[in-house]
GROMACS .gro file of C-alpha atoms in nm:
model
  125
    1MET     CA    1   0.017  -0.001  -0.031
    2ASN     CA    2   0.132   0.346  -0.068
    3SER     CA    3   0.101   0.700   0.083
    4LYS     CA    4  -0.135   0.757  -0.128
    5HIS     CA    5  -0.401   0.438  -0.074
    6ILE     CA    6  -0.337   0.542   0.353
    7ILE     CA    7  -0.446   0.908   0.268
    8ALA     CA    8  -0.710   0.744   0.131
    9ALA     CA    9  -0.831   0.580   0.364
   10ALA     CA   10  -0.825   0.778   0.643
   11THR     CA   11  -0.946   1.034   0.453
   12LEU     CA   12  -1.293   0.799   0.419
   13ALA     CA   13  -1.307   0.686   0.745
   14LEU     CA   14  -1.255   1.039   0.944
   15SER     CA   15  -1.545   1.127   0.653
   16GLY     CA   16  -1.800   0.792   0.730
   17ALA     CA   17  -1.740   0.868   1.131
   18ALA     CA   18  -1.826   1.220   1.105
   19PHE     CA   19  -2.125   1.130   0.874
   20ALA     CA   20  -2.261   0.839   1.067
   21GLY     CA   21  -2.175   1.021   1.414
   22PRO     CA   22  -2.459   1.241   1.464
   23ALA     CA   23  -2.773   1.010   1.256
   24MET     CA   24  -2.663   0.691   1.394
   25THR     CA   25  -2.629   0.799   1.761
   26GLY     CA   26  -3.002   0.595   1.862
   27PRO     CA   27  -3.278   0.496   1.684
   28VAL     CA   28  -3.445   0.681   1.388
   29ASN     CA   29  -3.791   0.793   1.412
   30GLN     CA   30  -4.038   0.817   1.087
   31GLU     CA   31  -4.009   1.167   1.119
   32VAL     CA   32  -3.592   1.188   1.009
   33TRP     CA   33  -3.699   0.962   0.776
   34ALA     CA   34  -4.100   1.044   0.558
   35GLY     CA   35  -4.181   1.353   0.726
   36PRO     CA   36  -4.464   1.376   0.986
   37THR     CA   37  -4.688   1.087   1.000
   38PRO     CA   38  -5.046   1.246   0.692
   39VAL     CA   39  -5.319   1.259   0.913
   40PRO     CA   40  -5.615   1.131   0.757
   41MET     CA   41  -5.868   1.324   0.504
   42VAL     CA   42  -6.168   1.366   0.757
   43SER     CA   43  -6.433   1.631   0.716
   44ASP     CA   44  -6.760   1.691   0.888
   45THR     CA   45  -6.934   1.526   0.611
   46SER     CA   46  -6.728   1.234   0.547
   47ARG     CA   47  -7.013   0.921   0.535
   48GLN     CA   48  -6.958   0.504   0.453
   49VAL     CA   49  -6.919   0.508   0.052
   50SER     CA   50  -7.160   0.133  -0.040
   51ARG     CA   51  -7.002  -0.076  -0.270
   52ALA     CA   52  -7.342  -0.008  -0.529
   53GLU     CA   53  -7.173   0.344  -0.561
   54VAL     CA   54  -6.846   0.301  -0.592
   55GLN     CA   55  -6.911   0.017  -0.772
   56ALA     CA   56  -7.215   0.286  -1.048
   57ASP     CA   57  -6.911   0.493  -1.016
   58TRP     CA   58  -6.689   0.281  -1.213
   59ASN     CA   59  -6.907   0.169  -1.453
   60LEU     CA   60  -7.068   0.479  -1.536
   61TRP     CA   61  -6.653   0.585  -1.572
   62GLN     CA   62  -6.624   0.325  -1.792
   63LYS     CA   63  -6.962   0.487  -1.968
   64ALA     CA   64  -6.847   0.823  -2.047
   65GLY     CA   65  -6.575   0.651  -2.179
   66LEU     CA   66  -6.324   0.685  -1.973
   67GLY     CA   67  -6.098   0.402  -1.961
   68MET     CA   68  -5.878   0.407  -2.195
   69TYR     CA   69  -5.680   0.687  -2.084
   70GLN     CA   70  -5.429   0.595  -1.867
   71VAL     CA   71  -5.309   0.790  -1.573
   72GLY     CA   72  -4.926   0.754  -1.692
   73GLU     CA   73  -4.675   1.098  -1.795
   74GLY     CA   74  -4.876   1.230  -2.007
   75SER     CA   75  -5.234   1.423  -1.888
   76PRO     CA   76  -5.459   1.338  -2.113
   77ALA     CA   77  -5.682   1.616  -2.024
   78ALA     CA   78  -5.558   1.845  -2.260
   79ASP     CA   79  -5.731   1.643  -2.547
   80PRO     CA   80  -6.034   1.790  -2.646
   81MET     CA   81  -6.191   1.378  -2.598
   82TYR     CA   82  -6.149   1.311  -2.346
   83GLN     CA   83  -6.283   1.718  -2.154
   84GLN     CA   84  -6.574   1.583  -2.359
   85ARG     CA   85  -6.581   1.208  -2.235
   86TYR     CA   86  -6.504   1.393  -1.876
   87ALA     CA   87  -6.845   1.592  -1.893
   88GLU     CA   88  -7.007   1.344  -1.986
   89TYR     CA   89  -6.961   1.139  -1.706
   90GLN     CA   90  -7.027   1.427  -1.505
   91ARG     CA   91  -7.335   1.480  -1.663
   92LEU     CA   92  -7.437   1.061  -1.556
   93ARG     CA   93  -7.281   1.099  -1.208
   94SER     CA   94  -7.462   1.385  -1.072
   95GLY     CA   95  -7.775   1.385  -1.266
   96PRO     CA   96  -8.048   0.997  -1.246
   97GLU     CA   97  -7.826   0.780  -1.407
   98TYR     CA   98  -7.644   0.735  -1.124
   99LEU     CA   99  -7.896   0.637  -0.864
  100ALA     CA  100  -8.064   0.397  -1.095
  101GLU     CA  101  -7.723   0.273  -1.108
  102VAL     CA  102  -7.714   0.170  -0.773
  103ARG     CA  103  -8.062   0.036  -0.752
  104ARG     CA  104  -7.965  -0.196  -1.093
  105LEU     CA  105  -7.662  -0.326  -0.856
  106GLY     CA  106  -7.886  -0.313  -0.548
  107GLY     CA  107  -7.740  -0.065  -0.293
  108GLU     CA  108  -7.938   0.130  -0.109
  109THR     CA  109  -8.012   0.505  -0.214
  110SER     CA  110  -7.808   0.673   0.060
  111ALA     CA  111  -7.853   1.030   0.162
  112VAL     CA  112  -7.628   1.213  -0.137
  113ALA     CA  113  -7.769   0.927  -0.380
  114SER     CA  114  -8.097   1.062  -0.357
  115VAL     CA  115  -8.042   1.425  -0.332
  116TYR     CA  116  -8.069   1.327  -0.732
  117GLU     CA  117  -8.383   1.163  -0.773
  118SER     CA  118  -8.509   1.467  -0.509
  119ARG     CA  119  -8.297   1.761  -0.721
  120THR     CA  120  -8.265   1.917  -0.362
  121VAL     CA  121  -7.911   1.962  -0.176
  122PRO     CA  122  -7.927   1.925   0.167
  123MET     CA  123  -7.709   2.214   0.407
  124THR     CA  124  -7.389   2.174   0.510
  125ASN     CA  125  -7.288   2.329   0.826
   0.00000   0.00000   0.00000
């Protein structure tokens, strides 16, 4: 081993000790590695959604033609055909078609689904 190797080894040993010293003094908690624990997003109006409601939403998404779009590198939001299909999905989702699909799937109408039937929006404060 020549002097270059000895100097390099000493430098690495000292820099490794300086780097690892403060971080390796004790157990590392989650906040050090990943930040604070996420807080679940729950609001006063949160409620459980039935399986039929989720399936009805998915069926309307597919019916509007949005199932062919993949979430990936490019955003389809700039595509005019995507925007047209998304508008159709929103129309289906906010209209009587959603309630009919929930019922077709054997689900009960929740407070949210029944809004489409009565065309009244519940007051939330």
